[in-house]
Coordinates of C-alpha atoms and ligand atoms in Angstrom, one line a residue:
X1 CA 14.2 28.0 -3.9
X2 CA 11.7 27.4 -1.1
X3 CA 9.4 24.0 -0.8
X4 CA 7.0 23.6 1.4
X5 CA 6.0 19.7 2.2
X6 CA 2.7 18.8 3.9
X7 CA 1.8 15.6 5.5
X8 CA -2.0 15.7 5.5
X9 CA -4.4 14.1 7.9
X10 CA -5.7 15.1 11.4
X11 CA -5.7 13.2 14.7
X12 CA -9.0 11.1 15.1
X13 CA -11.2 11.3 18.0
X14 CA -10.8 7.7 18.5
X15 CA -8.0 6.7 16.6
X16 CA -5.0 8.6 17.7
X17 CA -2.0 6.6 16.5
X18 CA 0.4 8.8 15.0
X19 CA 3.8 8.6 13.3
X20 CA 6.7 11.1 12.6
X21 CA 6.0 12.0 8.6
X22 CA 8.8 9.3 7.2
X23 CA 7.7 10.1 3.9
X24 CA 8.7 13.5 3.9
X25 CA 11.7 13.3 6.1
X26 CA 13.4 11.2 3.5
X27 CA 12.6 13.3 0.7
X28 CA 13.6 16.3 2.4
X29 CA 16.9 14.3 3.7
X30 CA 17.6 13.5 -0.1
X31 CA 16.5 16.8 -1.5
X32 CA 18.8 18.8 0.1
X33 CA 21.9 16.5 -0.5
X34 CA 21.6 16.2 -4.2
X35 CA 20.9 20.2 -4.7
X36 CA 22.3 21.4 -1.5
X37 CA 21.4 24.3 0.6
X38 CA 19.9 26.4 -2.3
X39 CA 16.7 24.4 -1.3
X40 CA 15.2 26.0 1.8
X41 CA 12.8 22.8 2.8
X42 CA 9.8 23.4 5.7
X43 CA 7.6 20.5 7.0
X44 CA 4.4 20.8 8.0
X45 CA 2.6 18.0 10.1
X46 CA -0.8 18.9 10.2
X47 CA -1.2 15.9 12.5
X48 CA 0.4 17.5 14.9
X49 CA 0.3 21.1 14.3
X50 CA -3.4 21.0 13.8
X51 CA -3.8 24.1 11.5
X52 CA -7.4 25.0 10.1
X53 CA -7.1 24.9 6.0
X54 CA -6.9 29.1 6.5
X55 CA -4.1 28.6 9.3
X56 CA -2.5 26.6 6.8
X57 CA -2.4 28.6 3.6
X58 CA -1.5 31.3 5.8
X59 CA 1.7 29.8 6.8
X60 CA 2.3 28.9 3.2
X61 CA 1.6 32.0 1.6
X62 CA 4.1 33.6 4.0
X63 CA 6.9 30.9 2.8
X64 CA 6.1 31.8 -1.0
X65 CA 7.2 28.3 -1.9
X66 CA 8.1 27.4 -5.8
X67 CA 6.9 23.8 -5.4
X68 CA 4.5 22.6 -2.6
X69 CA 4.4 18.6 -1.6
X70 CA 1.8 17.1 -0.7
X71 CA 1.7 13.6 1.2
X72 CA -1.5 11.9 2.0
X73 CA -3.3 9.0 2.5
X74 CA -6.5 7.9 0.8
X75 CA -8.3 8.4 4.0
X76 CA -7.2 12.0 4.2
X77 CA -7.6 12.3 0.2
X78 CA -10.7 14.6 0.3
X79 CA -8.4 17.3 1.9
X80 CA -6.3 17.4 -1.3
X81 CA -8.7 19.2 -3.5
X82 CA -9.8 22.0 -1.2
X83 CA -5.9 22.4 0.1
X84 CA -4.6 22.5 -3.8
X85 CA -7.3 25.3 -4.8
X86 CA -6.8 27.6 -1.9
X87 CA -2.8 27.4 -2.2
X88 CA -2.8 27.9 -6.1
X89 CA -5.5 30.8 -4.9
X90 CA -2.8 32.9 -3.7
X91 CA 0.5 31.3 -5.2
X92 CA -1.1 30.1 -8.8
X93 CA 2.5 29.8 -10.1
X94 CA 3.6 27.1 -7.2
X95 CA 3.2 23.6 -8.7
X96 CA 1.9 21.3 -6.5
X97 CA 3.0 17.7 -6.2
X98 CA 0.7 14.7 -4.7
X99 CA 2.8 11.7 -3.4
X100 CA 1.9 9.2 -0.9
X101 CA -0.7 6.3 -0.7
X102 CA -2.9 8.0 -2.1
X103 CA -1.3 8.8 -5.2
X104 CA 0.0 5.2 -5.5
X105 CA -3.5 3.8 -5.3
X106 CA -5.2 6.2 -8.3
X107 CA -2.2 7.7 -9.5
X108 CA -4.3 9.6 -12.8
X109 CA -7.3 9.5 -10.8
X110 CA -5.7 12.4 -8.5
X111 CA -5.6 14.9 -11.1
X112 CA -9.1 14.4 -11.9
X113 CA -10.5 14.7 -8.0
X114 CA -8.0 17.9 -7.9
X115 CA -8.2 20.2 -10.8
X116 CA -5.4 22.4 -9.1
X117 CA -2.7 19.8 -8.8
X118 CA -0.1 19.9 -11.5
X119 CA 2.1 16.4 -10.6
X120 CA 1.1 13.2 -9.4
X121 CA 4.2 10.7 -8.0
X122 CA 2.7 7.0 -7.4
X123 CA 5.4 5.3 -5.6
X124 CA 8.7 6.2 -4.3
X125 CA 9.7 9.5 -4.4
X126 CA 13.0 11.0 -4.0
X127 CA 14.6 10.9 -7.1
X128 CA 11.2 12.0 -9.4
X129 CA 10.7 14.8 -6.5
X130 CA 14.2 16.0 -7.2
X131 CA 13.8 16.2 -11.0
X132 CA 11.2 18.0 -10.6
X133 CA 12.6 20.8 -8.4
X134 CA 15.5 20.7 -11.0
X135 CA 12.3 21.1 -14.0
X136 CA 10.8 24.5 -12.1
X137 CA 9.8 26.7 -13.5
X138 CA 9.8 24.7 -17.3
X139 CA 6.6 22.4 -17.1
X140 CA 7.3 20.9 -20.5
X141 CA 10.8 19.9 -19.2
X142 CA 8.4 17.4 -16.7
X143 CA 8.0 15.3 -19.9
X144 CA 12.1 13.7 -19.3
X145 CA 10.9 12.6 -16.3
X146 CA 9.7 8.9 -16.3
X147 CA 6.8 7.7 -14.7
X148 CA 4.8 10.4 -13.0
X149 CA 1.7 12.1 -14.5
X150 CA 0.9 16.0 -14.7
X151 CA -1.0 18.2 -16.3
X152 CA 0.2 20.4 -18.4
X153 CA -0.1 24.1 -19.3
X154 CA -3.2 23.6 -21.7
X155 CA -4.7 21.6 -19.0
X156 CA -3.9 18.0 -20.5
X157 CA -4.0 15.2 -18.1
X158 CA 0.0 13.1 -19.2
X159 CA 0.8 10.0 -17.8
X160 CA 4.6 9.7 -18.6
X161 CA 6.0 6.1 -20.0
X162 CA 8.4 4.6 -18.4
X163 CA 8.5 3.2 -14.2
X164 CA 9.5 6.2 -11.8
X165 CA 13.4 5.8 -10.9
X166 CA 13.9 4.0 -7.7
X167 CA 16.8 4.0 -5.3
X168 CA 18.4 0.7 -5.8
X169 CA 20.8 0.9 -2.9
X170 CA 19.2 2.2 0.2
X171 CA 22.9 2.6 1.8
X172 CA 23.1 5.8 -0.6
X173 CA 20.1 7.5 1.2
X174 CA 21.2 10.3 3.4
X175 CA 19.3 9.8 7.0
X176 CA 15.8 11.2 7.4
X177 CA 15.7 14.9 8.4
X178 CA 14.0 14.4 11.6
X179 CA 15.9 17.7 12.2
X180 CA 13.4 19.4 10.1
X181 CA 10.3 18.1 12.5
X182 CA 10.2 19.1 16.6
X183 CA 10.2 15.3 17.6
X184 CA 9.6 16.0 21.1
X185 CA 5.6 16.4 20.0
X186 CA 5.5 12.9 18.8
X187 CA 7.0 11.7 22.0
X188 CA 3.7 13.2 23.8
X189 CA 1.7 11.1 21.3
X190 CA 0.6 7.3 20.8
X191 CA 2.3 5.9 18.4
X192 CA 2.0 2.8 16.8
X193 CA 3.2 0.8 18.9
X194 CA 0.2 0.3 21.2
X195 CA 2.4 1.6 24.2
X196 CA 2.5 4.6 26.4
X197 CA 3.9 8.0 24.8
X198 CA 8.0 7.5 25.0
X199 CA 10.9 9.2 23.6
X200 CA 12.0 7.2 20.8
X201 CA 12.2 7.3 16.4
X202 CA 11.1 5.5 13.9
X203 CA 13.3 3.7 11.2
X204 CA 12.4 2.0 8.5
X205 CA 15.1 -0.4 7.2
X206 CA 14.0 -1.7 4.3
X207 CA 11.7 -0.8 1.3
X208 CA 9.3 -3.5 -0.7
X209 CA 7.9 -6.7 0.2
X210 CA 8.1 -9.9 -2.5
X211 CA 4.8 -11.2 -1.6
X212 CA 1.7 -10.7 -3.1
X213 CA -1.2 -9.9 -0.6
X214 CA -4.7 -9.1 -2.2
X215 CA -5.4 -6.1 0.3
X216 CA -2.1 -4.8 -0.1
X217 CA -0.7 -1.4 -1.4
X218 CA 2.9 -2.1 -3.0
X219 CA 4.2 2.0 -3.0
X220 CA 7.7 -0.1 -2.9
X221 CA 7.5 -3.1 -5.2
X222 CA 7.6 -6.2 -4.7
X223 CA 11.5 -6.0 -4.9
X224 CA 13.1 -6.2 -1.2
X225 CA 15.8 -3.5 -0.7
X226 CA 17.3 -3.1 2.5
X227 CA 20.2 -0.8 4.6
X228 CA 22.8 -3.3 5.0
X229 CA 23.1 -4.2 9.2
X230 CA 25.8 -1.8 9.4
X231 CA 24.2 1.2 7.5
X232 CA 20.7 0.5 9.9
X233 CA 23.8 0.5 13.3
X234 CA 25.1 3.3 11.9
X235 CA 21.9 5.5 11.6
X236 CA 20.4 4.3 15.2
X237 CA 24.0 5.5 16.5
X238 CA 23.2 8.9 14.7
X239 CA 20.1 9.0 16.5
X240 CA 21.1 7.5 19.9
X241 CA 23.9 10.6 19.7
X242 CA 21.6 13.0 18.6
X243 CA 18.2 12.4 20.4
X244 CA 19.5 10.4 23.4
X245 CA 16.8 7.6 22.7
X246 CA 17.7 3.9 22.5
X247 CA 14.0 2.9 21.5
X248 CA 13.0 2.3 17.9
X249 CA 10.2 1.7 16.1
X250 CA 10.5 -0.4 13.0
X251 CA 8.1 0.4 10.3
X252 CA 9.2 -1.8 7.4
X253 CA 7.1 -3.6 4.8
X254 CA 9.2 -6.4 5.9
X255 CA 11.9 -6.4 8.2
X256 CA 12.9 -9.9 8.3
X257 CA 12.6 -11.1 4.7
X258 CA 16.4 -11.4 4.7
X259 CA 16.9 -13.5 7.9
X260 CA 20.9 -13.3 8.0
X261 CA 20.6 -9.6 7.7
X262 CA 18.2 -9.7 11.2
X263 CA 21.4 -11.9 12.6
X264 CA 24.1 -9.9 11.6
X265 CA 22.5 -6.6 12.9
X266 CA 21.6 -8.6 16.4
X267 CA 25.5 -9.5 16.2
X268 CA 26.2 -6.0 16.1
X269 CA 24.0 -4.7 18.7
X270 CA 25.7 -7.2 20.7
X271 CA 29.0 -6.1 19.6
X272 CA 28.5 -2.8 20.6
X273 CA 27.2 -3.7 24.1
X274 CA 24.0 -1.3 23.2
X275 CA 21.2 -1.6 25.6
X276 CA 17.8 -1.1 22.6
X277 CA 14.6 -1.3 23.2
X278 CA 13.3 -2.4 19.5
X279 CA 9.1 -3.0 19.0
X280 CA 7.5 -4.1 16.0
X281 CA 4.4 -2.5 15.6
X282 CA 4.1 -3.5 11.5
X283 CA 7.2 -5.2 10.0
X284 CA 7.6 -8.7 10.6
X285 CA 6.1 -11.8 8.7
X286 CA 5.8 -14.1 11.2
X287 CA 6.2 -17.5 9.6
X288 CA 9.9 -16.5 8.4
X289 CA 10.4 -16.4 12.3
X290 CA 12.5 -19.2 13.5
X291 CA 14.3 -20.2 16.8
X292 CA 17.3 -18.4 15.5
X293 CA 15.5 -14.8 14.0
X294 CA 13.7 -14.9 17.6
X295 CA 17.3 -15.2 19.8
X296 CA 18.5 -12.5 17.3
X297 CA 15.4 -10.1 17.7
X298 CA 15.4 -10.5 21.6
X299 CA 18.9 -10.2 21.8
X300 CA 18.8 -7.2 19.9
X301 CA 16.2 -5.6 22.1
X302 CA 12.7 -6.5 20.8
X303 CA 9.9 -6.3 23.4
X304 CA 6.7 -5.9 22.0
X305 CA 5.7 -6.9 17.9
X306 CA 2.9 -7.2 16.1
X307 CA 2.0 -10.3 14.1
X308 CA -0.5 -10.7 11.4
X309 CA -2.1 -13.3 10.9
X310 CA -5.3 -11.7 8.8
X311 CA -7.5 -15.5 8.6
X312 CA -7.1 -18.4 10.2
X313 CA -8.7 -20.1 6.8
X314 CA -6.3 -21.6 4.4
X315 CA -8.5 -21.4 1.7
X316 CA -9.0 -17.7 2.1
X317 CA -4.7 -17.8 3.1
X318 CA -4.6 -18.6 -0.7
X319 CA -7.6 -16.9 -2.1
X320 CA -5.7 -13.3 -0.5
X321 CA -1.9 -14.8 -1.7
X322 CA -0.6 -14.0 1.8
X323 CA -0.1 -17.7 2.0
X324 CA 1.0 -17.4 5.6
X325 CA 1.8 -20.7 7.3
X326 CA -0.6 -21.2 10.2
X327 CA 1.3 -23.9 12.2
X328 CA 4.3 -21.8 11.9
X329 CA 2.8 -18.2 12.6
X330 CA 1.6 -20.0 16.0
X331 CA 4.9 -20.9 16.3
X332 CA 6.9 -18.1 16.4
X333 CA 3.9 -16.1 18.1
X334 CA 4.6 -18.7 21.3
X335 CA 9.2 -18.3 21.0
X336 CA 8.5 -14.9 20.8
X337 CA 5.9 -14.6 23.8
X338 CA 8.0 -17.0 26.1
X339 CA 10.9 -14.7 25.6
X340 CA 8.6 -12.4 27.3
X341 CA 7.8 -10.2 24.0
X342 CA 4.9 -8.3 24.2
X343 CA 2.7 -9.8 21.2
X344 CA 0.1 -8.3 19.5
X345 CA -2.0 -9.9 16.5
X346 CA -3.5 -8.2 13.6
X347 CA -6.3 -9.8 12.3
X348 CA -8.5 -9.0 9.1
X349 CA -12.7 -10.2 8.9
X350 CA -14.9 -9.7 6.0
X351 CA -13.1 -11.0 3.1
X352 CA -14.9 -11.8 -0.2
X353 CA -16.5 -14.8 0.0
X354 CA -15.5 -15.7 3.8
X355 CA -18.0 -17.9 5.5
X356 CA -19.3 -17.9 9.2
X357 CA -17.0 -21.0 9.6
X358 CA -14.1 -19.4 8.2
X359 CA -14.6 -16.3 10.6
X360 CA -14.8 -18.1 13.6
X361 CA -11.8 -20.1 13.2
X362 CA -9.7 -16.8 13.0
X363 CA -11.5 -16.0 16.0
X364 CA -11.2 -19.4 17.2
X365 CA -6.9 -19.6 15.9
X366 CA -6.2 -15.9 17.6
X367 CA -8.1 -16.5 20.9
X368 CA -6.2 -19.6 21.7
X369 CA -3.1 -18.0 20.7
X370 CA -0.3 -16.8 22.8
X371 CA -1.2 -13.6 21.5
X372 CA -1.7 -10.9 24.4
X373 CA -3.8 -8.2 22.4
X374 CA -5.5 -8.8 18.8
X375 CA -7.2 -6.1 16.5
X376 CA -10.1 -7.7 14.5
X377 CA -9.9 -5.1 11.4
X378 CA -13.0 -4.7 8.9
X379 CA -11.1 -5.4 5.1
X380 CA -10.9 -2.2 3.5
X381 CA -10.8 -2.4 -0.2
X382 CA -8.5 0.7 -0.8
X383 CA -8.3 1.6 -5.2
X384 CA -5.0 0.2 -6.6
X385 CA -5.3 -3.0 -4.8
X386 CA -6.2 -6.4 -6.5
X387 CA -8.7 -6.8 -4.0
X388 CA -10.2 -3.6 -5.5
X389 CA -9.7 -4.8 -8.5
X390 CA -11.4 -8.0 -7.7
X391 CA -14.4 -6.5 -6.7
X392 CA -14.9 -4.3 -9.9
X393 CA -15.2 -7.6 -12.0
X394 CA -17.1 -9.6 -9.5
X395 CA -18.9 -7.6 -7.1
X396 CA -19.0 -4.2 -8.3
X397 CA -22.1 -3.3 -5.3
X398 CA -19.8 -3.5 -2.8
X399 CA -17.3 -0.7 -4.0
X400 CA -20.1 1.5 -5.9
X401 CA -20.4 3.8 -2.6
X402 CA -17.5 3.2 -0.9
X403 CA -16.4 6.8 1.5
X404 CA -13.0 6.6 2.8
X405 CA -12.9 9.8 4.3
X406 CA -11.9 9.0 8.2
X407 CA -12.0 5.3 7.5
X408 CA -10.1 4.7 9.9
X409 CA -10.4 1.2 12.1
X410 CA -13.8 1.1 13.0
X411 CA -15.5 4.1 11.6
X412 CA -16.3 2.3 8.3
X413 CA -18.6 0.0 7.4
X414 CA -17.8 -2.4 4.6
X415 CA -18.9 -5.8 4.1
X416 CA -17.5 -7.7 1.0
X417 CA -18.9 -11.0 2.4
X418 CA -21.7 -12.8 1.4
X419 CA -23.5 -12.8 4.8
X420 CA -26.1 -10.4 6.0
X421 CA -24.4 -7.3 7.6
X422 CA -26.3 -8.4 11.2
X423 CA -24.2 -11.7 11.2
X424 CA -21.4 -10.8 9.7
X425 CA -20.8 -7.5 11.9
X426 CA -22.0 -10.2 15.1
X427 CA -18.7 -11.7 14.8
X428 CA -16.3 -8.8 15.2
X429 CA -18.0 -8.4 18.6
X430 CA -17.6 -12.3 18.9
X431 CA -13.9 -11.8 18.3
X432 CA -13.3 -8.8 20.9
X433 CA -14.9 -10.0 23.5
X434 CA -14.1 -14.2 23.0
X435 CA -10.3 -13.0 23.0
X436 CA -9.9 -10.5 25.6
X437 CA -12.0 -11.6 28.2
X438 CA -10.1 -15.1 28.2
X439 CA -8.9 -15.0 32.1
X440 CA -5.7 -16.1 31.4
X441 CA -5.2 -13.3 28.4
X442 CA -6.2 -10.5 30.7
X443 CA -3.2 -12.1 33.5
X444 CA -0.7 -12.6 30.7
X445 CA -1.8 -8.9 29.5
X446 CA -0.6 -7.7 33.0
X447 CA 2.5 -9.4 33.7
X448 CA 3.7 -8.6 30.4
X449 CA 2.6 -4.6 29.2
X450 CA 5.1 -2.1 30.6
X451 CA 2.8 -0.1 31.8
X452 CA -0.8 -1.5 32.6
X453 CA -2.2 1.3 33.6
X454 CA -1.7 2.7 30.4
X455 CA -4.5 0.2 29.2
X456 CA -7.3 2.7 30.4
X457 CA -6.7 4.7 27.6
X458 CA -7.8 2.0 25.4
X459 CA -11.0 1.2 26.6
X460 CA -12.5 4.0 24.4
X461 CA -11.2 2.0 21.2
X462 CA -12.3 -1.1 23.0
X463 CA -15.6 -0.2 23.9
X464 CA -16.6 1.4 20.4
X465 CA -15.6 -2.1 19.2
X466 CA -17.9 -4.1 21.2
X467 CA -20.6 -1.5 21.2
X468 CA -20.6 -1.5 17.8
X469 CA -21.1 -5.9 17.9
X470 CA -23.4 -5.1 20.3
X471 CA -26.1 -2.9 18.6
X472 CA -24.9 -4.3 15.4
X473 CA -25.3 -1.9 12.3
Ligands
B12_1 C1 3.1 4.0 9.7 C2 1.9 3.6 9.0 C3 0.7 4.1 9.6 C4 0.7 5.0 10.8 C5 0.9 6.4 10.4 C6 0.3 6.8 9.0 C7 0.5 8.2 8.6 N1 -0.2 8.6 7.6 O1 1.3 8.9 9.2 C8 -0.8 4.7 11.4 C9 -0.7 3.8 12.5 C10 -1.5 6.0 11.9 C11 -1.5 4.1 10.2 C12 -2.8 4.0 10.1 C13 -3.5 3.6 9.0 N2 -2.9 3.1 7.8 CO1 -1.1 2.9 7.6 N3 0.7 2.6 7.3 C14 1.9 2.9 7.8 C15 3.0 2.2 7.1 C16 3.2 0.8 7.8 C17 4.3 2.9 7.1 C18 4.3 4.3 6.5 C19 5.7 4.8 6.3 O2 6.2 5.4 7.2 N4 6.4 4.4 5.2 C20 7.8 4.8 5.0 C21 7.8 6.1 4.2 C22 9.3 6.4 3.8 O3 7.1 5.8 3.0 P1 6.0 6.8 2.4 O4 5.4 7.6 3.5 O5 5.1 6.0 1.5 O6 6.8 7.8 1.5 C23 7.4 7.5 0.2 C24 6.4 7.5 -1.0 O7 5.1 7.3 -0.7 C25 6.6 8.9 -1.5 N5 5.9 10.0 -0.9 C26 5.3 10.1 0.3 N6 4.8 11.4 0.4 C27 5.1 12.1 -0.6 C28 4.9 13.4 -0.9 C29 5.4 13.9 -2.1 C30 5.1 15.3 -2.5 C31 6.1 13.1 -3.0 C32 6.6 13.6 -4.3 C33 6.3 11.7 -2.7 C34 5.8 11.3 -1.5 O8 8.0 9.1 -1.3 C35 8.4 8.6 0.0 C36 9.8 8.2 0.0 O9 10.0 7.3 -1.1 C37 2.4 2.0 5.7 C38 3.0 0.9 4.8 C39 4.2 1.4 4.0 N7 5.0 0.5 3.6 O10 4.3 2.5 3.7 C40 0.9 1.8 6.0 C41 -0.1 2.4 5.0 C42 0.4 3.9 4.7 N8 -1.3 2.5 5.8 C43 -2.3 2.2 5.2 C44 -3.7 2.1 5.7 C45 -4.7 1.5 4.9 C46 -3.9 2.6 7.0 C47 -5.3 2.7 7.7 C48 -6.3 3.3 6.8 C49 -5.6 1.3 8.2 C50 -7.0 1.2 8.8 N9 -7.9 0.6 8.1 O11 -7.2 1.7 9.8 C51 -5.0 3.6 8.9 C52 -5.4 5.0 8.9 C53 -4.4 6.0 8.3 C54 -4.3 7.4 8.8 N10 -5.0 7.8 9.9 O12 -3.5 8.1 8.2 C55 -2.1 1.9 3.7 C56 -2.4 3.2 2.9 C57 -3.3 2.9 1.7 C58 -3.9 4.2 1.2 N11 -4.2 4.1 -0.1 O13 -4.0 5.2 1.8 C59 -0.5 1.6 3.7 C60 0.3 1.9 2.5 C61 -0.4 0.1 4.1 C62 -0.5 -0.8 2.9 N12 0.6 -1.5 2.5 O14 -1.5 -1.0 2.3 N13 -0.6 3.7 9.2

């Protein structure tokens, strides 16, 4: 049997971040060691391959795939109809399976926007994915399967009972066929670790976060599963072997939840006498960071993280249920930048109900920070979220004509706030250019960045940012 799995999206004029396609590597990874090598599996990034939608089908029609996977993000979600109706064009007895973000966020929703999709997987998806390749070509066999919703063959929309089956130990996962993708293109590209291009691969340790953040999509649960420190050693040996890289990029929803598990893998780095270079572009939550987690990330190799801190308001802190603790988020921000980590800070603006006094204290909070750079992100409202779910019951205007496609940062303009769009856009600009023209910032920026050169490349982002504040809407 042939499968064909698409990650969906195209590199952005001015947002060019890009990551190898996790999603599909570890369904790939698990797909072939449960049925074996009857499955002949093909990836295609169209991040980085770049195919027109006729480019693509081409390459697909050629493969003749039974099942055809499609991962995407809501962003990328108006590719999904167009890409199902041309491949059922000339394969109409492929099925074609939507997992990702996107699916997660309007799980039934999908089948509606795409009449040509038969099966819709919100959440994790390896062991759903492989019951259905075990299903084909029997689409009323899909109905064993709990949890994911399809349409059957007289064009009923199902929604199966039961929660999708999850793997409960992550140790049991095969490693992520990054055989499958050239990784050598990725290395070319900015990843998301704001740092130059650089051999290295990207793990992600652990699945699920337990807390409860408004903006938040949980495709993992809120229950935290995690590779054991040995299992995580033993697949960055794999890949040390095989790819000759000692950097990593971690992309959990939460890598230090467990803060004896970051120990005991620092032990073992140690142990081993490995020289990694470890960043943090997305997993940590900083107020779990004490003295101890900090020796144990340095030691192990961390050199640049990112930290969110979203609002400096704990009224909104509580309103959102991030509940992060300020004192202790500047806290860990300072160990960590003394150690000579690179820091960066994540930072959200425009939250229902936020006030000019609450938006200049997270401007005020980040800015005198030890923080070296700081995105000051627009909040997004993404469906499936219970901040989108907050909205439809009290402010249902602000979601009514909502367009994600190529929402990325800065291309979107949302304001959930009560404020008039002049003043509440005025401080975004406020926020670039009170924290990065801080003299002592722009020194610290230096001695610290690996490679300050590199930082040309981000004036475009920069630039739009402040241009944007400048001639407001
Ligand atoms: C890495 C990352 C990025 C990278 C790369 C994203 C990419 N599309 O390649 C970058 C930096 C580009 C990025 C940017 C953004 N991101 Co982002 N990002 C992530 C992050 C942290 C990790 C993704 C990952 O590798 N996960 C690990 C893999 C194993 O999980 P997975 O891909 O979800 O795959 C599993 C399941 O989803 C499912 N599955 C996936 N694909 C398929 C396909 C099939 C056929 C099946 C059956 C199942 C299936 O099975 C997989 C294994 O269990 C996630 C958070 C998270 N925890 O996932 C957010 C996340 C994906 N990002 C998110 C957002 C909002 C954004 C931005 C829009 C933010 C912004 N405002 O700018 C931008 C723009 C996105 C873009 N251009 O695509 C949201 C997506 C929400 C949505 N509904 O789309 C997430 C979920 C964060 C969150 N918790 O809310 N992001």
């Amino acid at each position: 049997m042939n499968i064909v799995l698409i990650n969906v999206g195209y590199i952005q004029p001015l947002y060019w971040f890009v990551s190898p396609p996790k999603g599909v590597l570890y369904l790939s990874a698990y797909l072939r060691k449960e049925i074996g090598n009857d499955l002949k599996i093909k990836i295609i990034d169209l991040k980085t391959e770049n195919f027109s939608v006729e480019q693509l089908i081409k390459v697909v029609h050629g493969i003749k795939p039974e099942i055809v996977g499609l991962s995407s993000s809501t962003i990328f979600a108006y590719l999904i109809p167009i890409l199902s109706l041309k491949i059922k064009e000339v394969l109409p007895n492929t099925w074609i399976v939507l997992g990702g973000p996107h699916a997660s966020s309007v799980r039934l929703q999908a089948l509606l926007e795409s009449p040509n999709l038969d099966i819709v997987i919100p959440g994790e998806g390896e062991i759903s994915l492989k019951n259905i390749v075990e299903a084909y070509p029997n689409k009323n066999s899909l109905k064993y399967i709990s949890g994911i919703l399809w349409r059957d063959e007289n064009d009923e929309l199902i929604e199966n009972p039961g929660e999708l089956q999850i793997i409960d130990n992550l140790d049991t996962l095969p490693f992520p066929a990054y055989d499958l993708i050239d990784i050598s293109k990725y290395w070319k590209l900015q990843s998301m670790t704001p740092l130059p291009p650089r051999r290295y691969i990207s793990v992600v340790s652990s699945r699920g976060c337990p807390y409860k953040c408004m903006w938040c999509h949980r495709i993992f649960g809120k229950c935290f599963r995690f590779y054991s420190p040995e299992r995580l050693m033993s697949e960055i040996e794999w890949y040390r072997k095989k790819y000759e890289v000692d950097e990593f990029e971690f992309l959990d929803d939460n890598f230090n939840f467990n803060r004896l598990r970051v120990i005991h893998f620092a032990e073992l780095v140690r142990r081993k006498n490995l020289k990694l270079k470890l960043t943090f572009p997305n997993a940590i939550r900083t107020d779990l960071i004490d003295e101890e987690v900090a020796d144990a990330l340095c030691s192990a190799g961390t050199y640049m993280s990112s930290f969110s801190l979203e609002t400096a308001s704990p009224r909104l802190q509580k309103l959102t249920q991030k509940n992060l603790n300020i004192p202790k988020f500047l806290k860990a921000v300072e160990v960590m930048a003394r150690k000579n980590v690179y820091t960066n800070g994540f930072c959200m603006m425009g939250f229902p109900t936020e006030t000019e006094e609450e938006l200049q204290m997270t401007i005020d909070t980040a800015t005198n920070s030890m923080l070296h750079t700081a995105s000051f992100f627009t909040v997004i409202p993404f469906p499936g979220t219970q901040l989108f779910e907050w909205l439809k019951q009290n402010k249902p205007e602000k979601i009514i004509n909502l367009n994600y496609m190529n929402a990325e940062y800065g291309s979107i303009k949302v304001n959930l706030t009560d404020l008039p769009d002049k003043i509440f856009f005025s401080y975004q600009r406020k926020a670039n250019i009170k924290f990065f023209l801080k003299p002592d910032r722009i020194y610290r920026i230096l001695r610290v960045y690996p490679k300050p050169l590199h930082l040309l490349s981000y004036l475009p982002i920069y630039m739009q940012r402040v241009l944007k504040g400048l001639v407001g809407l």
